[in-house]
Coordinates of C-alpha atoms and ligand atoms in Angstrom, one line a residue:
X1122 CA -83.2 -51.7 4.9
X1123 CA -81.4 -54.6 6.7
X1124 CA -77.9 -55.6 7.3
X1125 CA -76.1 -58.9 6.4
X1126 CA -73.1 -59.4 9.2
X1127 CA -71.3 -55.9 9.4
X1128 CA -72.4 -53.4 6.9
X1129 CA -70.9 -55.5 3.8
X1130 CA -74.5 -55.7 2.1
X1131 CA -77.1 -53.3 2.9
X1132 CA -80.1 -53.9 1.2
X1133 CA -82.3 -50.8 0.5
X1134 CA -86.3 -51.2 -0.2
X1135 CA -85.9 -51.9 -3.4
X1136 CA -83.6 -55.3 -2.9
X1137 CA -80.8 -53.4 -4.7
X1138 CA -77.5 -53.1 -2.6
X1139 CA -76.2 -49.4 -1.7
X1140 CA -72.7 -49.7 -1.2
X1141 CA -71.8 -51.1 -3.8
X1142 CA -73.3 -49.0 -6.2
X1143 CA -70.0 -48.4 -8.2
X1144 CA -69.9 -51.6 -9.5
X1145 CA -73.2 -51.7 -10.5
X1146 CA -72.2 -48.6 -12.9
X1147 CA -69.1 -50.4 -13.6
X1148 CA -71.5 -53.6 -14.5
X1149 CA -73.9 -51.2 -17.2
X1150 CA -70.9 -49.6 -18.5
X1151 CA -69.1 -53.1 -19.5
X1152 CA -72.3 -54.2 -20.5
X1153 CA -72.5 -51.5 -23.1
X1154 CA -69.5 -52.5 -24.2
X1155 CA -69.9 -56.3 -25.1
X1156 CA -73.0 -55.2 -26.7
X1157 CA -70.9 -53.8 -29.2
X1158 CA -68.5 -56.8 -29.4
X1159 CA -70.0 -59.6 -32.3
X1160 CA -69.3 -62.4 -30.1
X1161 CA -71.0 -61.6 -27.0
X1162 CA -73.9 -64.2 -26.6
X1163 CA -77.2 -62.3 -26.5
X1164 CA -78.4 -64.2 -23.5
X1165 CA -76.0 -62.8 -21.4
X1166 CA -77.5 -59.3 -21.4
X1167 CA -80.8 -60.8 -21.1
X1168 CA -82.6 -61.5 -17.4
X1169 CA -83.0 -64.8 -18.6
X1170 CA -80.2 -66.9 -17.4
X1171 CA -80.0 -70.4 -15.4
X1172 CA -79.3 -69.2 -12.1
X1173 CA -76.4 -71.2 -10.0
X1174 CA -74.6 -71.4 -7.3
X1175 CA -71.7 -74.1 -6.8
X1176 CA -69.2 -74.2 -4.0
X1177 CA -66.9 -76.7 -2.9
X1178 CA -67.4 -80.0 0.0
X1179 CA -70.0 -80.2 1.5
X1180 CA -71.1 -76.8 2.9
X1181 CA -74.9 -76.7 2.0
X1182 CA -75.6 -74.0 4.4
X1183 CA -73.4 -71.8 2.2
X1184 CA -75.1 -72.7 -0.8
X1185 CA -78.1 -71.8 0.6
X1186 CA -76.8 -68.5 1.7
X1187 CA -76.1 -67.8 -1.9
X1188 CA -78.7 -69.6 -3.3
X1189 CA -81.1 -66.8 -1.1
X1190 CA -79.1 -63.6 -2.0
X1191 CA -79.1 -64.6 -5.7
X1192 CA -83.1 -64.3 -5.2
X1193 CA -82.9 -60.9 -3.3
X1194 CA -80.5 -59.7 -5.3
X1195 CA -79.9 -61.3 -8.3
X1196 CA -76.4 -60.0 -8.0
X1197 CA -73.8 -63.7 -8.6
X1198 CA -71.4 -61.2 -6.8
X1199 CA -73.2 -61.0 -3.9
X1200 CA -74.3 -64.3 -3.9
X1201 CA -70.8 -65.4 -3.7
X1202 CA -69.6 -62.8 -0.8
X1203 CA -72.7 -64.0 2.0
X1204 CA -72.6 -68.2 0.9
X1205 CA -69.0 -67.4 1.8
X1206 CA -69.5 -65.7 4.9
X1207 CA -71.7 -68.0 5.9
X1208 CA -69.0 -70.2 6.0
X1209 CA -66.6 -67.9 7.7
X1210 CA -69.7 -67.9 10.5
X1211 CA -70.3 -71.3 11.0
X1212 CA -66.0 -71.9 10.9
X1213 CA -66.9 -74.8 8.2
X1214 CA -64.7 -77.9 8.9
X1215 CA -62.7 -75.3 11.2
X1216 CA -60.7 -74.4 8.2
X1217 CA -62.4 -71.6 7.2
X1218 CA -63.0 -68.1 9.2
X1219 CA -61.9 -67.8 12.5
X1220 CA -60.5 -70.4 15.3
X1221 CA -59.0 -72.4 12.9
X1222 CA -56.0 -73.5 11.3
X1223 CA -53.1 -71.7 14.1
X1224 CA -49.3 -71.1 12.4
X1225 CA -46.3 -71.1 13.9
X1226 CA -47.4 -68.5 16.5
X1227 CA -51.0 -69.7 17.0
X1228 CA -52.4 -67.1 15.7
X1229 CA -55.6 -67.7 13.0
X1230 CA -54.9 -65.5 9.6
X1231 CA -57.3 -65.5 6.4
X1232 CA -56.9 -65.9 2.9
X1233 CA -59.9 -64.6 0.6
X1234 CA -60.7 -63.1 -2.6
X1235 CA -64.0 -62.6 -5.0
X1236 CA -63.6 -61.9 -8.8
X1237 CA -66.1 -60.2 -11.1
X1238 CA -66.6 -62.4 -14.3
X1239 CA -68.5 -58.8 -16.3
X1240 CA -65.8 -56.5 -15.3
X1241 CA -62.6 -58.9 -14.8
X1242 CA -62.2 -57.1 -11.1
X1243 CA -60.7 -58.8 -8.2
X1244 CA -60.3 -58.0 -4.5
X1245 CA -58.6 -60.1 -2.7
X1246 CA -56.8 -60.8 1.1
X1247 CA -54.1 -62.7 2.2
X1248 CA -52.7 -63.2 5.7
X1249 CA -55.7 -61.0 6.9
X1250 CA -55.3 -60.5 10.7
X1251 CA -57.8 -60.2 13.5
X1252 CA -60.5 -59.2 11.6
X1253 CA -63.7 -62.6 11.0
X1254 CA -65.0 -61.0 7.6
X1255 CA -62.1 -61.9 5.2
X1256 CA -64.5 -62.4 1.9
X1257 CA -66.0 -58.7 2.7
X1258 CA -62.7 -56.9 3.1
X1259 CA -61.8 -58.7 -0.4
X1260 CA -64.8 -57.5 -1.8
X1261 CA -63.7 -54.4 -0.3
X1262 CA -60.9 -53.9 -1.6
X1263 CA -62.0 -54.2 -5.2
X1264 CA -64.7 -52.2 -4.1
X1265 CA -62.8 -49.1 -2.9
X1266 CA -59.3 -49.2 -4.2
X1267 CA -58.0 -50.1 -7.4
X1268 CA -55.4 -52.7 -5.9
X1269 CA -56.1 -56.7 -6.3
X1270 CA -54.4 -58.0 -2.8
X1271 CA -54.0 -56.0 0.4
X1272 CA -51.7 -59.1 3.0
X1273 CA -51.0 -58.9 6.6
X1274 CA -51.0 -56.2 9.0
X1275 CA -51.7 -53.9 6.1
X1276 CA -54.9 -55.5 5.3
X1277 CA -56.1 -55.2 8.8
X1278 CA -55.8 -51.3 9.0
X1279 CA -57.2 -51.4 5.2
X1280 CA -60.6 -53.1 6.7
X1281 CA -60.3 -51.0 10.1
X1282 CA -60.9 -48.0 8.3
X1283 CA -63.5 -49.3 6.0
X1284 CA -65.4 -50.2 9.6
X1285 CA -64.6 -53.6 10.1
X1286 CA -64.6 -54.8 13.4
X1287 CA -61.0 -55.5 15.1
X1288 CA -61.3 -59.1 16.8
X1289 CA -59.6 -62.2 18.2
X1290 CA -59.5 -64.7 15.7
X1291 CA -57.9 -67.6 18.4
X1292 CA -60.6 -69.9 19.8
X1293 CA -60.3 -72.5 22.7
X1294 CA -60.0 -74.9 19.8
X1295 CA -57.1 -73.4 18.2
X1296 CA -55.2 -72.6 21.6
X1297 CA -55.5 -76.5 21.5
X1298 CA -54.7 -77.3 18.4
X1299 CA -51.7 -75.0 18.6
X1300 CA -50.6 -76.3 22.3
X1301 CA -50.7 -80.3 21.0
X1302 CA -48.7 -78.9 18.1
X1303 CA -46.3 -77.3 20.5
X1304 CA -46.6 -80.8 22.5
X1305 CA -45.7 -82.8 19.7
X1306 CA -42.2 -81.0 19.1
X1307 CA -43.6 -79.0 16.2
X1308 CA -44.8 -81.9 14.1
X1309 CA -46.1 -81.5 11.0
X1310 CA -43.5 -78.6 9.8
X1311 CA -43.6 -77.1 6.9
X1312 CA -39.7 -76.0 7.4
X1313 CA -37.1 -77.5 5.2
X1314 CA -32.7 -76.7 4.8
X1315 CA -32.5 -75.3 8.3
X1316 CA -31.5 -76.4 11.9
X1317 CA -32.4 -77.4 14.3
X1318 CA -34.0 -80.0 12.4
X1319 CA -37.3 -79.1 11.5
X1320 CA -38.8 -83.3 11.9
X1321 CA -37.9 -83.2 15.3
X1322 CA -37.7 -79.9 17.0
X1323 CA -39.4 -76.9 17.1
X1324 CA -37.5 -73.2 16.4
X1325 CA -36.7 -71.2 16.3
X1326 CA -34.8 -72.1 13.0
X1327 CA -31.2 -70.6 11.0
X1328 CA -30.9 -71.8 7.3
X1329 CA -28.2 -74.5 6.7
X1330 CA -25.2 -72.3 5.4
X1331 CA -23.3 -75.7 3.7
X1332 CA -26.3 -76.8 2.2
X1333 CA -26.7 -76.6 -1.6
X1334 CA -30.1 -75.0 -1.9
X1335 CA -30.0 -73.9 -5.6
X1336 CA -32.6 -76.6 -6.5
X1337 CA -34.6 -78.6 -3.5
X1338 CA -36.5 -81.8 -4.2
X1339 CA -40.4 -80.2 -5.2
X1340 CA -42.9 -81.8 -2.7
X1341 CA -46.4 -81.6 -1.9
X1342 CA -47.2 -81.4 1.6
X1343 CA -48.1 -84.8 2.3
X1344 CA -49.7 -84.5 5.9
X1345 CA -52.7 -82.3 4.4
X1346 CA -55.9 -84.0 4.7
X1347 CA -59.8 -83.0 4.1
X1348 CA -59.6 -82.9 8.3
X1349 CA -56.8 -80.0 8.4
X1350 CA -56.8 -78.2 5.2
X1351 CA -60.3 -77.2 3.2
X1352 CA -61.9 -73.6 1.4
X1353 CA -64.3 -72.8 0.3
X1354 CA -64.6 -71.9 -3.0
X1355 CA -67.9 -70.7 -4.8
X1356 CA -69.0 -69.9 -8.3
X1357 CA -71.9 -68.2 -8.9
X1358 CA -74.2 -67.0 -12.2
X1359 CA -77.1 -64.9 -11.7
X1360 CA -80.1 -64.1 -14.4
X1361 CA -78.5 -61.6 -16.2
X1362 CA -75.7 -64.4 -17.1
X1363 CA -73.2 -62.4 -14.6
X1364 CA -70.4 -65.1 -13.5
X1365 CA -68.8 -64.3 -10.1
X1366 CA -66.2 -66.6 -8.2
X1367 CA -64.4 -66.4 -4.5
X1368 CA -62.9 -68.4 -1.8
X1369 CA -62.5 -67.9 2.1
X1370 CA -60.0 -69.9 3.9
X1371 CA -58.3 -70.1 7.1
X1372 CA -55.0 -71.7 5.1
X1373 CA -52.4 -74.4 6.6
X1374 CA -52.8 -75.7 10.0
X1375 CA -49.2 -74.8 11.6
X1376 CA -48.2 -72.7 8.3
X1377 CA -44.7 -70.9 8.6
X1378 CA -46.4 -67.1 9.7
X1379 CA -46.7 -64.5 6.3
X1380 CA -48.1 -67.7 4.6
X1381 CA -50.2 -67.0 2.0
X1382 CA -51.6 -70.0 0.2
X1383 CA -53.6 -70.5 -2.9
X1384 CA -57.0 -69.5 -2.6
X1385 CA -56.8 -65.4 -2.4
X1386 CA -54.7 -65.7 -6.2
X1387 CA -56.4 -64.6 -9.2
X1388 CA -56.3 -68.3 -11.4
X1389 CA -54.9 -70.3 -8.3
X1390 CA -58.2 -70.1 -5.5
X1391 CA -60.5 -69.1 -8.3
X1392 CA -60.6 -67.9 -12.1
X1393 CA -64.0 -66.5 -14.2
X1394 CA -64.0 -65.6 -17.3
X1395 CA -67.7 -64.1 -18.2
X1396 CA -68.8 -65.8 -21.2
X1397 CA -67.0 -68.9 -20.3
X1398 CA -67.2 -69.7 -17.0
X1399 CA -65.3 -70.4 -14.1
X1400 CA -63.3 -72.7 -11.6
X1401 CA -62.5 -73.0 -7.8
X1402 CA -60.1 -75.1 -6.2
X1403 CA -58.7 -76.7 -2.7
X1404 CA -56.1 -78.9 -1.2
X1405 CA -52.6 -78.1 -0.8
X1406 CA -52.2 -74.3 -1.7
X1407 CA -48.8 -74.3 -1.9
X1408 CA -48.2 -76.5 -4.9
X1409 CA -51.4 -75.5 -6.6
X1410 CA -50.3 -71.7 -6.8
X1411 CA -48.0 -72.9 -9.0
X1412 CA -50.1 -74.1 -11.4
X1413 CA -52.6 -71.7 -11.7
X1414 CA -55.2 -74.2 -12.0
X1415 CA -58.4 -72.5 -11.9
X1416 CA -57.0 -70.3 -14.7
X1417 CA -55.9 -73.6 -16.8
X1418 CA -59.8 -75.2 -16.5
X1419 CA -61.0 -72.0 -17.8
X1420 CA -58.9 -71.2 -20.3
X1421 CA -59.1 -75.1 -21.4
X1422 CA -63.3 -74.4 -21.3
X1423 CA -63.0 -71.2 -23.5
X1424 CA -61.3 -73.6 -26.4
X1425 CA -64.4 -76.0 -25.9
X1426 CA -63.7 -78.7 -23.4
X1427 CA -66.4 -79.8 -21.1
X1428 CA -65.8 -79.1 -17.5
X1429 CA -65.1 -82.3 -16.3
X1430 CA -62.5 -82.7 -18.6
X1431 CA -60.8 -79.2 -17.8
X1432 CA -61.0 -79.9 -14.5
X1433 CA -59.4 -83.3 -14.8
X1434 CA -56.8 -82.1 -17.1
X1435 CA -55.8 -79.5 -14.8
X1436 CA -55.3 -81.5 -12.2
X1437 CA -53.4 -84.2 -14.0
X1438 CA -51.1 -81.3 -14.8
X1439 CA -50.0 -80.8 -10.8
X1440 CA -49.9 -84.7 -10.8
X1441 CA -47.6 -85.3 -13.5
X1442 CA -44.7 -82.8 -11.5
X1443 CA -46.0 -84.0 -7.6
X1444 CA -47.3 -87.1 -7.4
X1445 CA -48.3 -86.5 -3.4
X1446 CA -50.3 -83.9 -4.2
X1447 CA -54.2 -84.0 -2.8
X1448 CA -56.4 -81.0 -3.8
X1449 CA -59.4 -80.6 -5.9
X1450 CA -60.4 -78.8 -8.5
X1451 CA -64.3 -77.9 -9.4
X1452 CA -65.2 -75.9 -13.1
X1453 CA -68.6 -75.1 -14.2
X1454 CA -69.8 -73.2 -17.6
X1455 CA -72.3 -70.7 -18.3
X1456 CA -74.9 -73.4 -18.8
X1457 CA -74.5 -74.5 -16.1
X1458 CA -72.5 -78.0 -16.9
X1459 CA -70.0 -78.6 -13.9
X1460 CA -67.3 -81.1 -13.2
X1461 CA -65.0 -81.6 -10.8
X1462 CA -61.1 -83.4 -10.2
X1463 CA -59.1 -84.4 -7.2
X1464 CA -55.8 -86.3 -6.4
X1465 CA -54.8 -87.9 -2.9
X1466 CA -58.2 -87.3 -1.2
X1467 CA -61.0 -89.8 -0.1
X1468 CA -63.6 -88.3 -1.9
X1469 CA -64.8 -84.5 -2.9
X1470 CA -68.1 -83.2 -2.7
X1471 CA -69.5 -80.5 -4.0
X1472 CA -72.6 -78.4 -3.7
X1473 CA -75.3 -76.7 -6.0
X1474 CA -78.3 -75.1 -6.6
X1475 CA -79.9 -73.9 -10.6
X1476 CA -82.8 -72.4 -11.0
X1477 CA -83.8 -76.4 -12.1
X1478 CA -83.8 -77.3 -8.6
X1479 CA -86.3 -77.2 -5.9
X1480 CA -83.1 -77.9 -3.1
X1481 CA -79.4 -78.1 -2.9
X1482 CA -77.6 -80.8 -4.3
X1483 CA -74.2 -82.6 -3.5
X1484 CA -72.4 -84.8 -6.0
X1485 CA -69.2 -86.9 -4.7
X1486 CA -66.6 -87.4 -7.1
X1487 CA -64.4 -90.1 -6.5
X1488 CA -60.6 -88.9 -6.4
X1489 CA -57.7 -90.7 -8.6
X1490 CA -54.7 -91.6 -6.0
X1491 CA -50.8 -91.2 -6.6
X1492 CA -47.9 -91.0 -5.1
X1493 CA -43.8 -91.4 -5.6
Ligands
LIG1079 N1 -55.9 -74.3 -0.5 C1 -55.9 -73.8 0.9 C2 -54.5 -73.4 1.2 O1 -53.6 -74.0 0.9 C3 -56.4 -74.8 1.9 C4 -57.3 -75.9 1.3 O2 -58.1 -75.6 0.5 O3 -57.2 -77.0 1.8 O4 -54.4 -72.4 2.0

């Protein structure tokens, strides 16, 4: 038996993975069902399928991770939970684990959240505090409770008693990044309506009573770059055709504190459908929880458009109301066709392995620019 990280995956002598029995059960059991249904494809119940894993930028190592579980395992699930914990190790682009991306306060906080394509089950995290191992305690939390999203302090004590490990998630790097911040009167902000005036001073802040804040101009928050503001986001499909999705972020550098951003919402950070397939995304959280896009490419795949279209027409969607907007958007099928969409950013890689491949690949898709 070894152990990956905390306990999150123990592996027994078999390769098979102990703790989370109960969705293995859960797995047979909805297998048994689509058996039944007429329209399930047979090659999903069959150990035959084109392996994959596909994650967003360039974060190979995390591929890799996934890429090595999938062969231990053949679990996509779990394949999804260590490429992104390999990320939350190595702090990828320092938006994504710990020491990274400080609020108001400094402090780092973690969004996350895995989705199981054969059962439909989510676990996710938002504004996860002092503990590293946010894509665990998602998987977690769909593992042992019937919730979707534990947030904030909450979802600290929720991981404390499943035995995760309390810790400080400020680095020398974010004490930094947080004291230049502090330095530069609080610039970027994401306050608006209130005084002192959130452009030039710091808070703390009092709404603007005379305002008329029925209906605010929409923006996209134009400061975020691929320097400050990246997830990862990973897709995964195993040989028995199991699709299995997730994202690990540390958010918004400077966010307002309680910020919860896209990537720990079912259909914003991530959407699979089994059968169909599935789609991550990244950029500006804010505007693209709005939109749901992850859901849109999927749902636009299960009526029989190609990825590259659904991802493109997703996007194209958040373009049409915010013009500023920069994210990206990455959709893949069960055979393993994948395209990918992004607005307002240099260029987006992505990263993959099939069971075609002999290494990781990474394909750089050139981004469409816009702004008003
Ligand atoms: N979407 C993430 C967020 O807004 C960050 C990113 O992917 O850039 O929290």
């Amino acid at each position: 038996m070894f152990v990956f990280g905390r306990n999150s995956i123990i592996f027994n002598q078999t390769g098979s993975t102990d703790i989370y029995a109960s969705n293995r059960n859960q797995f047979k059991f909805q297998d048994a069902i689509s058996k039944t249904k007429s329209n399930v494809n047979k090659a999903q119940v069959e150990d035959s399928f084109q392996e994959l894993v596909i994650n967003t930028w360039s974060f190979s190592n995390a591929t890799k991770a996934g890429w090595n579980v999938l062969q231990k395992t053949h679990s996509a699930l779990d394949a999804v939970e260590i490429g992104c914990m390999q990320c939350e190790i190595e702090q990828c682009d320092g938006t994504v684990g710990y020491g990274g991306s400080p609020d108001e306060t400094g402090e780092t906080t973690l969004d996350a959240m895995i989705m199981d394509g054969p059962t439909h089950d989510v676990g996710a995290v938002g504004d996860l505090r002092r503990v590293k191992q946010a894509i665990s305690v998602a998987r977690a939390v769909m593992t042992h409770t019937t919730h979707t999203m534990l947030v904030g302090d909450a979802a600290t004590s929720f991981a404390l008693e499943m035995g995760f490990p309390e810790s400080n998630l400020t680095t020398m790097k974010s004490r930094q990044i947080y004291e230049n911040w502090r330095g530069a009167n609080c610039q970027p902000n994401f306050h608006r309506n209130v005084t002192p005036d959130p452009k030039k001073f710091c808070g703390p802040y009092k709404p603007i009573p005379s305002r008329n804040t029925d209906r605010v101009e929409a923006t996209a928050n134009k400061y975020i770059s691929k320097d400050n503001h990246d997830t990862i986001g990973m897709i995964a499909i195993d040989s028995k055709g199991r699709i299995a999705g997730g994202t690990s972020t540390n958010g918004a550098n400077h966010k307002v504190p309680g910020r919860v951003g896209d990537s720990p919402i079912t259909g914003a950070g991530a959407y699979v459908e089994q059968g169909v397939g599935g789609a991550v995304s990244t950029g500006d959280g804010d505007v693209m929880m709005r939109f749901v896009p992850s859901f849109h490419a999927v749902m636009l795949m299960s009526s029989g458009m190609k990825p590259d279209a659904a991802a493109k027409t997703a996007v194209a969607k958040i373009i049409n109301k915010y013009p500023q907007f920069s994210g990206a958007l990455l959709a893949v099928d069960m055979n393993g066709n994948m395209g990918a969409a992004c607005n307002n950013i240099d260029g987006f890689p992505y990263t993959y392995r099939t069971s075609k491949d002999s290494e990781v690949k990474t394909v750089t898709v050139k981004c469409s620019h816009s702004n008003s």
